[in-house]
Amino acid sequence: MKKIVSVITSAAAAAALSITASAYAIDFDLGFGWSANTTVPGSAFADVTPSTTVTITYEANAALADMPNQDYWCIKPMINDEGWPFIDSLGLELSESKDSYPVDVEGSSISFTIPADVLEHVQIAGMAFMGHGVKLLDMTFSDSAPESSAPETENETKPANPDSGVEGVAVIVGAAALALGAMIVTKKRNK
């Protein structure tokens, strides 16, 4: 009995560790003239590894949909170093001009991992951002896998509730409670 409880406790602890996250508040409107920029300092990336999921939450300016030649939304992350080199290796779909990442006007976040060679520079210099039609809210760092950033097709439906990672812990805790309950019932029947 002690072994099973120990295994269940270890599984729950492992699940809790897999969803640990930290955050950095950005709260900066990039506007729509490509003249505004902001930087997240290298220190914010101190504990980031190439397997860390970085998620940027944002608000898109839906009003741009009614403005000629302004009806697009994108984020351009750059190494905050000489020349501000664009980070084009985040595994996200590139814009037509290959100089930024388009974001969904109805969306609220993008997730990616940072390759090791780029991460070395970002941890020293930081990550600068420019963009169009987007207000950056915050950046979170998590050791859980990134959600797919591929665009959805018309036949796919969006989930009613976004995946917060808590469901996985709830499933493990629920399974642990069921297993423990089954053991207690079995033990009572054997007496």
PDB file of C-alpha atoms in Angstrom:
ATOM      1  CA  MET A   1       0.000   0.000   0.000  1.00  0.00           C
ATOM      2  CA  LYS A   2       2.802   2.431   0.890  1.00  0.00           C
ATOM      3  CA  LYS A   3       4.535   1.671  -2.437  1.00  0.00           C
ATOM      4  CA  ILE A   4       1.417   2.498  -4.457  1.00  0.00           C
ATOM      5  CA  VAL A   5       0.797   5.731  -2.543  1.00  0.00           C
ATOM      6  CA  SER A   6       4.467   6.620  -3.054  1.00  0.00           C
ATOM      7  CA  VAL A   7       4.218   5.964  -6.810  1.00  0.00           C
ATOM      8  CA  ILE A   8       0.999   7.996  -7.066  1.00  0.00           C
ATOM      9  CA  THR A   9       2.546  10.860  -5.089  1.00  0.00           C
ATOM     10  CA  SER A  10       5.646  10.777  -7.313  1.00  0.00           C
ATOM     11  CA  ALA A  11       3.498  10.859 -10.466  1.00  0.00           C
ATOM     12  CA  ALA A  12       1.514  13.828  -9.175  1.00  0.00           C
ATOM     13  CA  ALA A  13       4.750  15.649  -8.258  1.00  0.00           C
ATOM     14  CA  ALA A  14       6.195  14.964 -11.732  1.00  0.00           C
ATOM     15  CA  ALA A  15       3.029  16.304 -13.355  1.00  0.00           C
ATOM     16  CA  ALA A  16       3.211  19.443 -11.231  1.00  0.00           C
ATOM     17  CA  LEU A  17       6.842  19.954 -12.274  1.00  0.00           C
ATOM     18  CA  SER A  18       6.001  19.586 -15.952  1.00  0.00           C
ATOM     19  CA  ILE A  19       3.730  22.626 -15.900  1.00  0.00           C
ATOM     20  CA  THR A  20       5.938  25.025 -13.954  1.00  0.00           C
ATOM     21  CA  ALA A  21       6.167  28.416 -15.571  1.00  0.00           C
ATOM     22  CA  SER A  22       7.449  31.906 -14.998  1.00  0.00           C
ATOM     23  CA  ALA A  23       6.386  35.142 -16.657  1.00  0.00           C
ATOM     24  CA  TYR A  24       7.735  38.504 -17.776  1.00  0.00           C
ATOM     25  CA  ALA A  25       5.276  41.409 -18.163  1.00  0.00           C
ATOM     26  CA  ILE A  26       5.743  43.341 -21.418  1.00  0.00           C
ATOM     27  CA  ASP A  27       2.553  45.478 -21.729  1.00  0.00           C
ATOM     28  CA  PHE A  28       3.635  47.367 -24.849  1.00  0.00           C
ATOM     29  CA  ASP A  29       1.605  48.407 -27.909  1.00  0.00           C
ATOM     30  CA  LEU A  30       3.660  47.989 -31.086  1.00  0.00           C
ATOM     31  CA  GLY A  31       1.219  50.191 -33.004  1.00  0.00           C
ATOM     32  CA  PHE A  32       0.924  49.951 -36.780  1.00  0.00           C
ATOM     33  CA  GLY A  33       3.619  52.178 -38.230  1.00  0.00           C
ATOM     34  CA  TRP A  34       6.634  49.935 -37.564  1.00  0.00           C
ATOM     35  CA  SER A  35       8.171  52.728 -35.478  1.00  0.00           C
ATOM     36  CA  ALA A  36       7.588  51.360 -31.951  1.00  0.00           C
ATOM     37  CA  ASN A  37       9.726  48.696 -30.332  1.00  0.00           C
ATOM     38  CA  THR A  38      10.374  47.176 -26.939  1.00  0.00           C
ATOM     39  CA  THR A  39      12.972  44.848 -25.426  1.00  0.00           C
ATOM     40  CA  VAL A  40      12.805  41.948 -22.992  1.00  0.00           C
ATOM     41  CA  PRO A  41      16.202  41.905 -21.222  1.00  0.00           C
ATOM     42  CA  GLY A  42      18.557  38.936 -21.410  1.00  0.00           C
ATOM     43  CA  SER A  43      18.101  38.327 -17.674  1.00  0.00           C
ATOM     44  CA  ALA A  44      14.483  37.264 -18.330  1.00  0.00           C
ATOM     45  CA  PHE A  45      15.872  34.340 -20.359  1.00  0.00           C
ATOM     46  CA  ALA A  46      18.434  33.230 -17.734  1.00  0.00           C
ATOM     47  CA  ASP A  47      16.675  29.913 -16.969  1.00  0.00           C
ATOM     48  CA  VAL A  48      15.414  29.290 -20.506  1.00  0.00           C
ATOM     49  CA  THR A  49      16.720  26.237 -22.367  1.00  0.00           C
ATOM     50  CA  PRO A  50      16.177  25.172 -25.996  1.00  0.00           C
ATOM     51  CA  SER A  51      13.327  22.938 -24.767  1.00  0.00           C
ATOM     52  CA  THR A  52      11.550  25.712 -22.845  1.00  0.00           C
ATOM     53  CA  THR A  53       8.262  26.815 -24.379  1.00  0.00           C
ATOM     54  CA  VAL A  54       8.057  30.572 -24.723  1.00  0.00           C
ATOM     55  CA  THR A  55       4.520  31.944 -25.054  1.00  0.00           C
ATOM     56  CA  ILE A  56       3.765  35.543 -25.941  1.00  0.00           C
ATOM     57  CA  THR A  57       0.254  36.732 -25.152  1.00  0.00           C
ATOM     58  CA  TYR A  58      -1.065  39.643 -27.161  1.00  0.00           C
ATOM     59  CA  GLU A  59      -4.098  41.705 -28.096  1.00  0.00           C
ATOM     60  CA  ALA A  60      -4.637  42.417 -31.791  1.00  0.00           C
ATOM     61  CA  ASN A  61      -6.039  45.771 -32.895  1.00  0.00           C
ATOM     62  CA  ALA A  62      -9.116  44.546 -34.786  1.00  0.00           C
ATOM     63  CA  ALA A  63      -9.812  48.099 -36.028  1.00  0.00           C
ATOM     64  CA  LEU A  64      -7.000  47.691 -38.576  1.00  0.00           C
ATOM     65  CA  ALA A  65      -9.289  45.387 -40.566  1.00  0.00           C
ATOM     66  CA  ASP A  66     -11.102  48.512 -41.809  1.00  0.00           C
ATOM     67  CA  MET A  67      -7.918  50.402 -42.769  1.00  0.00           C
ATOM     68  CA  PRO A  68      -6.550  50.041 -46.322  1.00  0.00           C
ATOM     69  CA  ASN A  69      -3.086  48.415 -46.412  1.00  0.00           C
ATOM     70  CA  GLN A  70      -3.085  48.050 -42.622  1.00  0.00           C
ATOM     71  CA  ASP A  71      -5.214  44.904 -42.256  1.00  0.00           C
ATOM     72  CA  TYR A  72      -2.480  42.565 -41.066  1.00  0.00           C
ATOM     73  CA  TRP A  73      -1.025  41.636 -37.694  1.00  0.00           C
ATOM     74  CA  CYS A  74       2.483  40.389 -36.996  1.00  0.00           C
ATOM     75  CA  ILE A  75       5.284  40.163 -34.449  1.00  0.00           C
ATOM     76  CA  LYS A  76       8.966  40.507 -35.291  1.00  0.00           C
ATOM     77  CA  PRO A  77      11.307  39.165 -32.562  1.00  0.00           C
ATOM     78  CA  MET A  78      14.953  40.179 -32.941  1.00  0.00           C
ATOM     79  CA  ILE A  79      18.198  39.713 -31.061  1.00  0.00           C
ATOM     80  CA  ASN A  80      18.732  43.023 -29.266  1.00  0.00           C
ATOM     81  CA  ASP A  81      22.175  43.433 -30.782  1.00  0.00           C
ATOM     82  CA  GLU A  82      23.813  45.398 -33.561  1.00  0.00           C
ATOM     83  CA  GLY A  83      21.525  45.458 -36.579  1.00  0.00           C
ATOM     84  CA  TRP A  84      18.668  43.793 -34.663  1.00  0.00           C
ATOM     85  CA  PRO A  85      18.834  40.479 -36.565  1.00  0.00           C
ATOM     86  CA  PHE A  86      15.383  38.936 -37.058  1.00  0.00           C
ATOM     87  CA  ILE A  87      14.966  35.567 -35.321  1.00  0.00           C
ATOM     88  CA  ASP A  88      13.526  33.512 -38.165  1.00  0.00           C
ATOM     89  CA  SER A  89      14.189  30.080 -36.643  1.00  0.00           C
ATOM     90  CA  LEU A  90      11.413  29.821 -34.037  1.00  0.00           C
ATOM     91  CA  GLY A  91       9.467  27.172 -35.940  1.00  0.00           C
ATOM     92  CA  LEU A  92       6.526  29.486 -36.636  1.00  0.00           C
ATOM     93  CA  GLU A  93       4.997  30.274 -40.022  1.00  0.00           C
ATOM     94  CA  LEU A  94       6.803  33.245 -41.575  1.00  0.00           C
ATOM     95  CA  SER A  95       5.006  36.161 -43.215  1.00  0.00           C
ATOM     96  CA  GLU A  96       4.978  36.416 -47.039  1.00  0.00           C
ATOM     97  CA  SER A  97       7.980  38.735 -46.892  1.00  0.00           C
ATOM     98  CA  LYS A  98       9.782  36.330 -44.506  1.00  0.00           C
ATOM     99  CA  ASP A  99      10.564  39.161 -42.067  1.00  0.00           C
ATOM    100  CA  SER A 100       8.017  38.588 -39.277  1.00  0.00           C
ATOM    101  CA  TYR A 101       5.490  36.115 -37.869  1.00  0.00           C
ATOM    102  CA  PRO A 102       1.826  36.731 -38.674  1.00  0.00           C
ATOM    103  CA  VAL A 103      -0.584  36.392 -35.756  1.00  0.00           C
ATOM    104  CA  ASP A 104      -4.290  35.648 -35.746  1.00  0.00           C
ATOM    105  CA  VAL A 105      -6.385  38.772 -35.153  1.00  0.00           C
ATOM    106  CA  GLU A 106      -8.809  36.593 -33.179  1.00  0.00           C
ATOM    107  CA  GLY A 107      -6.012  34.799 -31.323  1.00  0.00           C
ATOM    108  CA  SER A 108      -4.313  35.737 -28.097  1.00  0.00           C
ATOM    109  CA  SER A 109      -0.928  33.966 -28.037  1.00  0.00           C
ATOM    110  CA  ILE A 110       1.896  32.348 -29.967  1.00  0.00           C
ATOM    111  CA  SER A 111       4.271  29.696 -28.601  1.00  0.00           C
ATOM    112  CA  PHE A 112       7.720  28.612 -29.706  1.00  0.00           C
ATOM    113  CA  THR A 113      11.104  27.341 -28.554  1.00  0.00           C
ATOM    114  CA  ILE A 114      14.384  29.185 -29.081  1.00  0.00           C
ATOM    115  CA  PRO A 115      17.219  27.263 -30.787  1.00  0.00           C
ATOM    116  CA  ALA A 116      20.408  26.948 -28.698  1.00  0.00           C
ATOM    117  CA  ASP A 117      22.576  29.093 -31.001  1.00  0.00           C
ATOM    118  CA  VAL A 118      20.049  31.955 -30.885  1.00  0.00           C
ATOM    119  CA  LEU A 119      19.353  31.518 -27.161  1.00  0.00           C
ATOM    120  CA  GLU A 120      23.037  32.155 -26.328  1.00  0.00           C
ATOM    121  CA  HIS A 121      22.755  35.632 -27.884  1.00  0.00           C
ATOM    122  CA  VAL A 122      19.308  36.365 -26.421  1.00  0.00           C
ATOM    123  CA  GLN A 123      20.464  35.514 -22.884  1.00  0.00           C
ATOM    124  CA  ILE A 124      23.179  38.156 -23.211  1.00  0.00           C
ATOM    125  CA  ALA A 125      21.560  40.878 -25.341  1.00  0.00           C
ATOM    126  CA  GLY A 126      17.840  40.298 -24.802  1.00  0.00           C
ATOM    127  CA  MET A 127      15.027  40.038 -27.348  1.00  0.00           C
ATOM    128  CA  ALA A 128      13.698  43.150 -29.100  1.00  0.00           C
ATOM    129  CA  PHE A 129      10.252  43.305 -30.703  1.00  0.00           C
ATOM    130  CA  MET A 130       8.661  45.277 -33.485  1.00  0.00           C
ATOM    131  CA  GLY A 131       5.362  44.452 -35.085  1.00  0.00           C
ATOM    132  CA  HIS A 132       2.136  45.651 -36.583  1.00  0.00           C
ATOM    133  CA  GLY A 133      -1.325  45.924 -35.018  1.00  0.00           C
ATOM    134  CA  VAL A 134      -0.391  44.055 -31.846  1.00  0.00           C
ATOM    135  CA  LYS A 135      -0.080  44.929 -28.171  1.00  0.00           C
ATOM    136  CA  LEU A 136       2.298  42.546 -26.392  1.00  0.00           C
ATOM    137  CA  LEU A 137       1.005  41.649 -22.929  1.00  0.00           C
ATOM    138  CA  ASP A 138       3.466  39.189 -21.433  1.00  0.00           C
ATOM    139  CA  MET A 139       5.899  36.392 -22.092  1.00  0.00           C
ATOM    140  CA  THR A 140       5.776  33.116 -20.164  1.00  0.00           C
ATOM    141  CA  PHE A 141       8.402  30.405 -19.954  1.00  0.00           C
ATOM    142  CA  SER A 142       7.322  26.818 -19.356  1.00  0.00           C
ATOM    143  CA  ASP A 143       8.942  23.412 -19.570  1.00  0.00           C
ATOM    144  CA  SER A 144       5.801  21.893 -21.140  1.00  0.00           C
ATOM    145  CA  ALA A 145       5.568  21.287 -24.893  1.00  0.00           C
ATOM    146  CA  PRO A 146       4.426  24.185 -27.110  1.00  0.00           C
ATOM    147  CA  GLU A 147       0.975  24.101 -28.648  1.00  0.00           C
ATOM    148  CA  SER A 148       0.891  23.915 -32.415  1.00  0.00           C
ATOM    149  CA  SER A 149       0.949  27.348 -34.001  1.00  0.00           C
ATOM    150  CA  ALA A 150      -0.187  26.051 -37.386  1.00  0.00           C
ATOM    151  CA  PRO A 151      -3.260  27.844 -38.719  1.00  0.00           C
ATOM    152  CA  GLU A 152      -6.542  25.986 -38.366  1.00  0.00           C
ATOM    153  CA  THR A 153      -8.560  24.918 -41.369  1.00  0.00           C
ATOM    154  CA  GLU A 154     -12.212  25.859 -41.761  1.00  0.00           C
ATOM    155  CA  ASN A 155     -13.317  22.333 -40.828  1.00  0.00           C
ATOM    156  CA  GLU A 156     -11.497  22.346 -37.529  1.00  0.00           C
ATOM    157  CA  THR A 157     -13.195  23.715 -34.459  1.00  0.00           C
ATOM    158  CA  LYS A 158     -11.477  25.673 -31.753  1.00  0.00           C
ATOM    159  CA  PRO A 159     -11.740  24.284 -28.226  1.00  0.00           C
ATOM    160  CA  ALA A 160     -14.247  26.059 -25.998  1.00  0.00           C
ATOM    161  CA  ASN A 161     -11.698  26.358 -23.197  1.00  0.00           C
ATOM    162  CA  PRO A 162      -7.985  26.942 -23.870  1.00  0.00           C
ATOM    163  CA  ASP A 163      -5.594  24.301 -22.542  1.00  0.00           C
ATOM    164  CA  SER A 164      -4.034  25.704 -19.389  1.00  0.00           C
ATOM    165  CA  GLY A 165      -2.070  22.568 -18.505  1.00  0.00           C
ATOM    166  CA  VAL A 166      -4.070  22.098 -15.315  1.00  0.00           C
ATOM    167  CA  GLU A 167      -6.182  19.363 -16.874  1.00  0.00           C
ATOM    168  CA  GLY A 168      -3.166  17.000 -16.970  1.00  0.00           C
ATOM    169  CA  VAL A 169      -2.607  17.384 -13.249  1.00  0.00           C
ATOM    170  CA  ALA A 170      -6.328  16.944 -12.593  1.00  0.00           C
ATOM    171  CA  VAL A 171      -6.332  13.684 -14.590  1.00  0.00           C
ATOM    172  CA  ILE A 172      -3.365  12.298 -12.638  1.00  0.00           C
ATOM    173  CA  VAL A 173      -4.819  13.353  -9.294  1.00  0.00           C
ATOM    174  CA  GLY A 174      -8.202  11.899 -10.306  1.00  0.00           C
ATOM    175  CA  ALA A 175      -6.584   8.614 -11.356  1.00  0.00           C
ATOM    176  CA  ALA A 176      -4.671   8.524  -8.091  1.00  0.00           C
ATOM    177  CA  ALA A 177      -7.881   9.069  -6.105  1.00  0.00           C
ATOM    178  CA  LEU A 178      -9.668   6.294  -8.043  1.00  0.00           C
ATOM    179  CA  ALA A 179      -6.772   3.882  -7.515  1.00  0.00           C
ATOM    180  CA  LEU A 180      -6.647   4.674  -3.821  1.00  0.00           C
ATOM    181  CA  GLY A 181     -10.424   4.265  -3.508  1.00  0.00           C
ATOM    182  CA  ALA A 182     -10.281   0.894  -5.294  1.00  0.00           C
ATOM    183  CA  MET A 183      -7.531  -0.269  -2.944  1.00  0.00           C
ATOM    184  CA  ILE A 184      -9.557   0.727   0.128  1.00  0.00           C
ATOM    185  CA  VAL A 185     -12.683  -1.066  -1.167  1.00  0.00           C
ATOM    186  CA  THR A 186     -10.614  -4.185  -1.967  1.00  0.00           C
ATOM    187  CA  LYS A 187      -8.966  -4.129   1.450  1.00  0.00           C
ATOM    188  CA  LYS A 188     -12.368  -3.783   3.215  1.00  0.00           C
ATOM    189  CA  ARG A 189     -13.768  -6.705   1.205  1.00  0.00           C
ATOM    190  CA  ASN A 190     -10.811  -8.909   2.174  1.00  0.00           C
ATOM    191  CA  LYS A 191     -11.325  -8.348   5.942  1.00  0.00           C
TER     192      LYS A 191
END
